[in-house]
Tab-separated table of C-alpha atoms in Angstrom:
chain	number	residue	atom	x	y	z
A	6	MET	CA	112.879	108.136	89.997
A	7	ALA	CA	113.198	105.318	92.509
A	8	TYR	CA	109.461	104.657	92.321
A	9	ALA	CA	109.662	104.477	88.527
A	10	ILE	CA	112.323	101.789	88.883
A	11	ILE	CA	110.058	99.891	91.301
A	12	ALA	CA	107.260	100.111	88.733
A	13	GLY	CA	109.582	98.687	86.059
A	14	VAL	CA	109.559	101.754	83.772
A	15	PRO	CA	112.217	104.300	82.678
A	16	VAL	CA	113.290	106.731	85.428
A	17	GLN	CA	112.047	109.846	83.643
A	18	LEU	CA	108.471	108.610	83.989
A	19	GLY	CA	108.799	109.105	87.733
A	20	LEU	CA	109.715	112.752	87.161
A	21	TYR	CA	106.861	113.213	84.680
A	22	ALA	CA	104.470	112.102	87.444
A	23	GLY	CA	105.536	115.118	89.516
A	24	THR	CA	104.604	117.705	86.889
A	25	LEU	CA	101.090	117.901	85.385
A	26	PRO	CA	99.482	115.514	87.942
A	27	LEU	CA	100.647	117.756	90.806
A	28	ILE	CA	99.360	120.878	89.021
A	29	VAL	CA	95.977	119.252	88.364
A	30	TYR	CA	95.676	118.103	91.984
A	31	THR	CA	96.538	121.619	93.162
A	32	LEU	CA	93.629	122.991	91.120
A	33	PHE	CA	91.017	120.389	92.081
A	34	GLY	CA	92.151	118.832	95.396
A	35	SER	CA	91.438	120.245	98.856
A	36	SER	CA	94.701	119.898	100.818
A	37	LYS	CA	97.314	122.669	100.973
A	38	PHE	CA	100.090	120.217	101.787
A	39	LEU	CA	99.535	116.918	99.969
A	40	SER	CA	102.250	116.225	97.417
A	41	VAL	CA	100.866	113.959	94.710
A	42	GLY	CA	103.167	111.743	92.689
A	43	PRO	CA	104.512	108.197	92.456
A	44	VAL	CA	104.587	106.182	95.703
A	45	SER	CA	106.156	102.852	96.579
A	46	ILE	CA	103.061	100.751	97.345
A	47	VAL	CA	101.228	101.837	94.175
A	48	SER	CA	104.345	101.281	92.049
A	49	LEU	CA	104.772	97.783	93.489
A	50	ILE	CA	101.141	96.818	92.893
A	51	ALA	CA	101.282	98.192	89.344
A	52	PHE	CA	104.438	96.222	88.589
A	53	SER	CA	103.040	93.001	90.093
A	54	GLY	CA	99.730	93.305	88.252
A	55	ILE	CA	101.126	94.110	84.821
A	56	SER	CA	104.155	91.800	84.962
A	57	GLY	CA	101.665	88.928	85.068
A	58	ILE	CA	100.260	90.130	81.726
A	59	THR	CA	103.342	91.073	79.711
A	60	GLU	CA	107.146	91.197	79.900
A	61	PRO	CA	108.463	93.886	82.315
A	62	GLY	CA	110.423	96.607	80.550
A	63	SER	CA	108.775	96.023	77.174
A	64	ALA	CA	106.962	98.717	75.207
A	65	HIS	CA	103.677	96.904	75.882
A	66	PHE	CA	104.414	96.939	79.612
A	67	VAL	CA	104.899	100.730	79.585
A	68	GLU	CA	101.734	101.162	77.515
A	69	LEU	CA	99.678	99.123	79.997
A	70	ILE	CA	100.989	100.956	83.064
A	71	ILE	CA	100.061	104.281	81.444
A	72	LEU	CA	96.550	102.995	80.709
A	73	LEU	CA	96.364	101.688	84.290
A	74	GLY	CA	96.677	105.256	85.606
A	75	LEU	CA	93.785	106.326	83.363
A	76	MET	CA	91.553	103.575	84.749
A	77	VAL	CA	92.522	104.354	88.350
A	78	GLY	CA	91.595	107.983	87.746
A	79	PHE	CA	88.139	107.137	86.406
A	80	ILE	CA	87.467	104.804	89.353
A	81	HIS	CA	88.315	107.701	91.697
A	82	LEU	CA	85.916	109.969	89.797
A	83	ILE	CA	83.119	107.397	90.127
A	84	MET	CA	83.815	107.110	93.874
A	85	SER	CA	83.664	110.913	94.143
A	86	PHE	CA	80.368	111.068	92.231
A	87	PHE	CA	78.738	108.583	94.606
A	88	LYS	CA	80.279	110.437	97.597
A	89	VAL	CA	82.125	107.378	98.900
A	90	GLY	CA	84.483	109.788	100.648
A	91	ASP	CA	81.806	110.692	103.242
A	92	PHE	CA	82.381	107.301	104.829
A	93	PHE	CA	85.950	108.217	105.806
A	94	ASP	CA	84.877	111.288	107.810
A	95	PHE	CA	83.735	108.954	110.597
A	96	ILE	CA	87.098	107.253	111.045
A	97	SER	CA	88.778	107.827	114.419
A	98	PRO	CA	91.948	109.993	114.436
A	99	SER	CA	93.646	107.100	116.259
A	100	VAL	CA	93.392	105.033	113.059
A	101	ILE	CA	95.130	107.754	111.078
A	102	ASN	CA	97.803	108.309	113.742
A	103	GLY	CA	98.510	104.578	114.010
A	104	PHE	CA	98.718	104.206	110.248
A	105	ILE	CA	100.913	107.284	109.741
A	106	SER	CA	103.265	106.235	112.564
A	107	ALA	CA	103.736	102.747	111.116
A	108	ALA	CA	104.022	104.039	107.544
A	109	ALA	CA	106.708	106.506	108.650
A	110	ILE	CA	108.728	103.691	110.236
A	111	ILE	CA	108.303	101.528	107.117
A	112	ILE	CA	109.582	104.390	104.961
A	113	ILE	CA	112.559	104.916	107.298
A	114	VAL	CA	113.652	101.264	107.303
A	115	ASN	CA	113.213	101.083	103.529
A	116	GLN	CA	115.786	103.874	103.195
A	117	LEU	CA	118.418	101.901	105.124
A	118	LYS	CA	119.656	100.125	101.998
A	119	SER	CA	120.446	103.490	100.386
A	120	ILE	CA	122.031	104.862	103.567
A	121	MET	CA	124.199	101.765	104.022
A	122	GLY	CA	124.954	100.951	100.397
A	123	ILE	CA	123.618	97.385	100.527
A	124	SER	CA	121.049	95.407	98.541
A	125	LEU	CA	117.963	94.155	100.386
A	126	PRO	CA	114.845	92.194	99.366
A	127	GLU	CA	111.468	93.906	99.125
A	128	TYR	CA	109.867	94.875	102.449
A	129	GLN	CA	107.497	92.214	103.807
A	130	ASN	CA	107.252	93.018	107.503
A	131	PHE	CA	109.255	95.028	110.003
A	132	PHE	CA	111.115	92.314	111.920
A	133	GLN	CA	111.983	90.252	108.850
A	134	TYR	CA	113.388	93.345	107.148
A	135	VAL	CA	115.416	94.369	110.210
A	136	MET	CA	116.906	90.858	110.367
A	137	GLU	CA	117.911	91.166	106.701
A	138	VAL	CA	119.625	94.475	107.517
A	139	ILE	CA	121.553	92.877	110.400
A	140	VAL	CA	122.681	89.975	108.187
A	141	LYS	CA	123.971	92.434	105.563
A	142	LEU	CA	125.928	94.619	108.035
A	143	PRO	CA	129.345	93.206	106.944
A	144	GLN	CA	128.574	94.367	103.376
A	145	VAL	CA	128.020	98.031	104.306
A	146	ASN	CA	129.844	100.517	102.069
A	147	PRO	CA	131.708	102.867	104.470
A	148	TYR	CA	131.682	105.789	102.007
A	149	THR	CA	127.937	105.505	101.418
A	150	LEU	CA	127.270	105.170	105.148
A	151	THR	CA	129.402	108.237	105.888
A	152	ILE	CA	127.518	110.333	103.325
A	153	GLY	CA	124.177	109.147	104.700
A	154	LEU	CA	124.981	109.706	108.368
A	155	VAL	CA	126.594	113.110	107.786
A	156	SER	CA	123.534	114.137	105.757
A	157	VAL	CA	121.243	113.063	108.615
A	158	PHE	CA	123.407	114.939	111.141
A	159	ILE	CA	123.370	118.158	109.109
A	160	LEU	CA	119.607	117.970	108.561
A	161	VAL	CA	118.864	117.364	112.253
A	162	LEU	CA	121.294	120.085	113.361
A	163	LEU	CA	119.870	122.673	110.980
A	164	LYS	CA	116.329	121.707	111.914
A	165	LYS	CA	117.028	122.337	115.616
A	166	CYS	CA	119.049	125.511	115.130
A	167	THR	CA	117.152	127.141	112.274
A	168	PRO	CA	113.897	125.266	111.497
A	169	ARG	CA	113.232	127.338	108.363
A	170	SER	CA	116.669	126.802	106.836
A	171	PRO	CA	116.797	125.018	103.437
A	172	GLY	CA	118.535	121.984	104.938
A	173	PRO	CA	117.560	119.487	102.211
A	174	LEU	CA	118.701	121.837	99.443
A	175	LEU	CA	122.022	122.415	101.216
A	176	VAL	CA	122.584	118.667	101.649
A	177	VAL	CA	121.812	118.021	97.971
A	178	LEU	CA	124.191	120.715	96.718
A	179	VAL	CA	127.058	119.825	99.066
A	180	SER	CA	126.790	116.071	98.420
A	181	ILE	CA	126.745	116.586	94.629
A	182	PHE	CA	129.831	118.803	94.880
A	183	LEU	CA	131.793	116.397	97.089
A	184	VAL	CA	130.974	113.296	95.029
A	185	GLY	CA	131.825	115.101	91.798
A	186	VAL	CA	135.129	116.503	93.093
A	187	PHE	CA	136.419	113.434	94.915
A	188	ASP	CA	134.954	110.758	92.566
A	189	VAL	CA	133.404	108.919	95.511
A	190	HIS	CA	131.027	107.167	93.108
A	191	LYS	CA	134.013	105.147	91.898
A	192	MET	CA	134.253	103.704	95.421
A	193	GLY	CA	130.834	102.065	95.250
A	194	VAL	CA	128.641	105.012	96.226
A	195	ASP	CA	125.354	104.751	94.336
A	196	ILE	CA	124.426	107.956	92.476
A	197	VAL	CA	121.394	109.058	90.478
A	198	GLY	CA	123.306	109.071	87.183
A	199	GLU	CA	122.100	110.342	83.812
A	200	ILE	CA	118.532	111.613	83.534
A	201	PRO	CA	117.048	112.215	80.043
A	202	LYS	CA	116.204	115.859	79.283
A	203	GLY	CA	112.882	117.234	78.096
A	204	LEU	CA	109.174	117.233	78.867
A	205	PRO	CA	106.762	114.396	78.105
A	206	LYS	CA	104.647	114.392	74.963
A	207	LEU	CA	101.036	114.905	75.948
A	208	LYS	CA	98.711	112.292	74.505
A	209	ILE	CA	96.010	109.942	75.645
A	210	ASN	CA	95.190	106.425	74.487
A	211	LEU	CA	91.869	104.825	75.368
A	212	PRO	CA	92.042	101.162	76.409
A	213	SER	CA	90.128	98.499	74.526
A	214	LEU	CA	87.449	96.458	76.297
A	215	TYR	CA	89.888	93.529	76.483
A	216	THR	CA	92.562	95.723	78.100
A	217	ILE	CA	90.019	97.058	80.613
A	218	GLN	CA	89.158	93.492	81.594
A	219	LEU	CA	92.856	92.670	82.039
A	220	LEU	CA	93.687	95.742	84.108
A	221	PHE	CA	90.466	96.246	86.087
A	222	PRO	CA	91.380	94.107	89.164
A	223	THR	CA	94.742	95.862	89.545
A	224	ALA	CA	93.191	99.285	88.869
A	225	LEU	CA	90.508	98.715	91.513
A	226	ILE	CA	93.050	97.699	94.151
A	227	ILE	CA	95.276	100.698	93.372
A	228	ALA	CA	92.285	103.076	93.395
A	229	PHE	CA	91.306	102.070	96.932
A	230	ILE	CA	94.816	101.813	98.358
A	231	SER	CA	96.003	105.078	96.823
A	232	PHE	CA	93.005	106.949	98.229
A	233	LEU	CA	93.314	105.330	101.663
A	234	GLU	CA	96.974	106.326	101.818
A	235	SER	CA	96.298	109.831	100.487
A	236	TYR	CA	93.384	110.330	102.883
A	237	ALA	CA	95.491	109.249	105.849
A	238	VAL	CA	98.254	111.690	104.915
A	239	VAL	CA	95.821	114.584	104.325
A	240	LYS	CA	93.996	113.966	107.605
A	241	SER	CA	97.253	113.854	109.562
A	242	PHE	CA	98.534	117.201	108.275
A	243	ASN	CA	95.142	118.940	108.142
A	244	ASN	CA	94.552	118.008	111.781
A	245	ARG	CA	97.780	119.777	112.705
A	246	GLU	CA	96.431	122.975	111.178
A	247	LYS	CA	92.862	122.288	112.412
A	248	GLU	CA	91.493	122.414	108.873
A	249	PRO	CA	88.481	120.396	107.630
A	250	ILE	CA	88.780	117.761	104.906
A	251	ASN	CA	86.510	117.470	101.884
A	252	THR	CA	86.976	113.772	101.180
A	253	ASN	CA	84.955	113.719	97.964
A	254	LYS	CA	86.952	116.660	96.631
A	255	GLU	CA	90.098	114.706	97.512
A	256	LEU	CA	88.783	111.807	95.421
A	257	LEU	CA	88.073	114.200	92.560
A	258	GLY	CA	91.541	115.779	92.745
A	259	LEU	CA	93.298	112.420	92.986
A	260	GLY	CA	91.246	110.995	90.114
A	261	LEU	CA	92.015	113.900	87.815
A	262	ALA	CA	95.686	113.727	88.835
A	263	ASN	CA	95.849	110.068	87.766
A	264	ILE	CA	94.175	110.893	84.456
A	265	ALA	CA	96.725	113.703	83.982
A	266	SER	CA	99.531	111.251	84.792
A	267	SER	CA	98.304	108.919	82.054
A	268	PHE	CA	98.023	111.933	79.748
A	269	THR	CA	101.737	112.705	80.321
A	270	GLY	CA	102.694	109.083	79.743
A	271	SER	CA	103.509	108.286	83.354
A	272	ILE	CA	102.573	105.882	86.159
A	273	PRO	CA	99.636	105.942	88.642
A	274	VAL	CA	100.007	108.486	91.460
A	275	ALA	CA	98.842	109.012	95.043
A	276	GLY	CA	99.483	111.302	97.994
A	277	ALA	CA	103.068	110.738	99.148
A	278	LEU	CA	103.744	110.650	102.894
A	279	SER	CA	107.477	111.390	102.643
A	280	ARG	CA	107.218	114.234	100.115
A	281	THR	CA	104.269	115.769	101.954
A	282	ALA	CA	106.335	115.709	105.153
A	283	VAL	CA	109.211	117.473	103.380
A	284	ASN	CA	106.749	120.035	101.976
A	285	TYR	CA	105.163	120.676	105.388
A	286	GLN	CA	108.474	120.913	107.257
A	287	SER	CA	109.727	123.397	104.683
A	288	GLY	CA	107.041	125.783	105.921
A	289	ALA	CA	104.538	125.464	103.070
A	290	LYS	CA	101.208	127.092	103.959
A	291	SER	CA	99.370	127.217	100.620
A	292	ARG	CA	98.975	125.360	97.328
A	293	LEU	CA	101.402	127.804	95.748
A	294	ALA	CA	104.155	125.601	97.186
A	295	LEU	CA	102.826	122.643	95.176
A	296	LEU	CA	102.712	124.706	91.985
A	297	LEU	CA	106.278	125.876	92.615
A	298	THR	CA	107.363	122.270	93.174
A	299	ALA	CA	105.881	121.212	89.834
A	300	SER	CA	107.462	124.248	88.156
A	301	PHE	CA	110.920	123.400	89.497
A	302	ILE	CA	110.562	119.792	88.326
A	303	ILE	CA	109.656	121.065	84.854
A	304	ILE	CA	112.655	123.439	84.862
A	305	SER	CA	114.870	120.595	86.050
A	306	LEU	CA	113.654	118.319	83.248
A	307	LEU	CA	114.372	121.014	80.692
A	308	TYR	CA	117.718	122.355	81.864
A	309	LEU	CA	119.095	120.895	85.098
A	310	THR	CA	119.152	117.110	84.753
A	311	PRO	CA	122.943	116.977	84.080
A	312	LEU	CA	123.588	118.716	87.430
A	313	PHE	CA	122.041	115.828	89.343
A	314	TYR	CA	124.289	113.178	87.815
A	315	PHE	CA	126.516	112.954	90.934
A	316	LEU	CA	123.700	113.168	93.503
A	317	PRO	CA	124.205	110.259	95.954
A	318	LYS	CA	121.088	108.269	96.755
A	319	ALA	CA	122.221	108.156	100.392
A	320	SER	CA	121.603	111.904	100.708
A	321	LEU	CA	118.099	111.534	99.239
A	322	ALA	CA	117.397	108.740	101.721
A	323	ALA	CA	118.620	110.927	104.603
A	324	ILE	CA	116.247	113.749	103.620
A	325	ILE	CA	113.288	111.354	103.558
A	326	MET	CA	114.208	109.724	106.898
A	327	VAL	CA	114.534	113.011	108.770
A	328	ALA	CA	111.337	114.392	107.226
A	329	VAL	CA	109.089	111.466	108.189
A	330	SER	CA	110.607	110.864	111.647
A	331	SER	CA	108.405	113.615	113.117
A	332	LEU	CA	105.274	111.745	111.987
A	333	VAL	CA	105.616	108.967	114.588
A	334	LYS	CA	102.894	109.646	117.184
A	335	PHE	CA	103.896	107.483	120.181
A	336	LYS	CA	104.048	110.422	122.605
A	337	GLN	CA	100.354	111.160	122.060
A	338	TYR	CA	99.304	107.750	123.374
A	339	SER	CA	99.892	106.203	126.800
A	340	LEU	CA	98.186	103.875	129.260
A	341	ASN	CA	96.406	106.943	130.630
A	342	HIS	CA	94.847	107.570	127.216
A	343	ALA	CA	91.255	106.476	126.515
A	344	PRO	CA	91.471	102.643	126.380
A	345	GLY	CA	89.410	102.385	123.190
A	346	GLU	CA	91.509	104.944	121.296
A	347	LEU	CA	94.744	103.371	122.558
A	348	PHE	CA	93.552	99.967	121.323
A	349	ILE	CA	92.647	101.373	117.904
A	350	PHE	CA	96.012	103.136	117.625
A	351	LEU	CA	98.020	100.032	118.596
A	352	SER	CA	96.011	97.612	116.438
A	353	THR	CA	96.381	99.867	113.391
A	354	PHE	CA	100.065	100.496	114.088
A	355	ILE	CA	101.015	96.843	114.666
A	356	SER	CA	98.978	95.420	111.776
A	357	THR	CA	100.338	98.047	109.356
A	358	LEU	CA	103.895	97.336	110.471
A	359	MET	CA	103.612	93.542	110.507
A	360	LEU	CA	101.144	92.865	107.665
A	361	ASP	CA	101.025	95.623	105.045
A	362	ILE	CA	99.718	99.143	104.508
A	363	PHE	CA	96.327	98.156	103.097
A	364	TRP	CA	95.449	95.552	105.736
A	365	GLY	CA	96.733	97.728	108.565
A	366	LEU	CA	94.505	100.630	107.604
A	367	LEU	CA	91.547	98.342	106.912
A	368	ILE	CA	91.866	96.634	110.312
A	369	GLY	CA	92.049	100.018	112.015
A	370	ILE	CA	88.925	101.229	110.179
A	371	ILE	CA	86.981	98.087	111.148
A	372	PHE	CA	87.909	98.436	114.836
A	373	SER	CA	87.061	102.145	114.720
A	374	ILE	CA	83.580	101.447	113.318
A	375	LEU	CA	82.966	98.647	115.859
A	376	LEU	CA	84.033	100.857	118.761
A	377	SER	CA	81.789	103.655	117.499
A	378	GLN	CA	78.790	101.304	117.346
A	379	ILE	CA	79.518	99.934	120.837
A	380	ARG	CA	79.631	103.478	122.232
A	381	LYS	CA	76.307	104.296	120.596
A	382	ALA	CA	74.746	101.144	122.047
A	383	LEU	CA	76.023	101.921	125.562
A	384	TYR	CA	75.276	105.613	125.642
């Protein structure tokens, strides 16, 4: 829902993106763990690209963002057909670890505004954002902060004591109950609020040639960034389980998922780092978990949306922060590590944190290829 707001569309479109697209990816993708749906970077790029064409929030804006997902999907299918994914099999694991570590930290700091109950500008780079947080400290809502910190404490405690316990579910239920009983939302605590009931109407609209020309630059950027992010997430979790990656099948699954998202009237999708981390830490070992996730979202849309009215956003932020914290890979790298791999890890990590996700991953890939060529020349 938060990503739908970032994209400038109604909140239910964010939920729609977690239904049919996730089912389609489960059928055609290769990863057991990757949770496909709306993500922050894709939502931001979509909003920026389309807001330059038409008024945000208008019916035309929503129509264009739905068509954008269709175009992104077809670009992924073309990349899969020409086996562009084979190129990514040669990328060093240090690139992926550096990217995932920085992305996890970016996700954590972006949740601070929900944990603290303050408003912050969009994330530009790590230090600038942290300075904004420090400046806004006097404006922190004590009730929101208490809910957020207690949620984090419960999640960490349950994770250490009983790793398989449904900590996130417990936090959601307890926080809804407490906010509803004690009316904490009247004290400035931000809650999810009303969510429209019902499933999306399935339909597909083909863009005109003029619309394709308008949306193509944005669609191309999203297609590459969404796959780079999804590939990095898949590689990180598949490496933990020592499972191979079929990159071209990932492109196929992601492309069909984006087409399915357009078909449901939703926004472009990608592999989500935070939701994949929650899925993995919950003990998921097969794609059945992804199908169950989509099923529960569908059930929620049909019958349960009123129950989430009092859900505090601070609790959702706490769940995300705890889930992605384990993805930071500093302990794997030290001065005793291979100098080349350490350099690749640090350059990817720092550039992702200080520049942005796309440039950080691209810089890491370039250094990885250069180092590989140097090694071949020397040995």
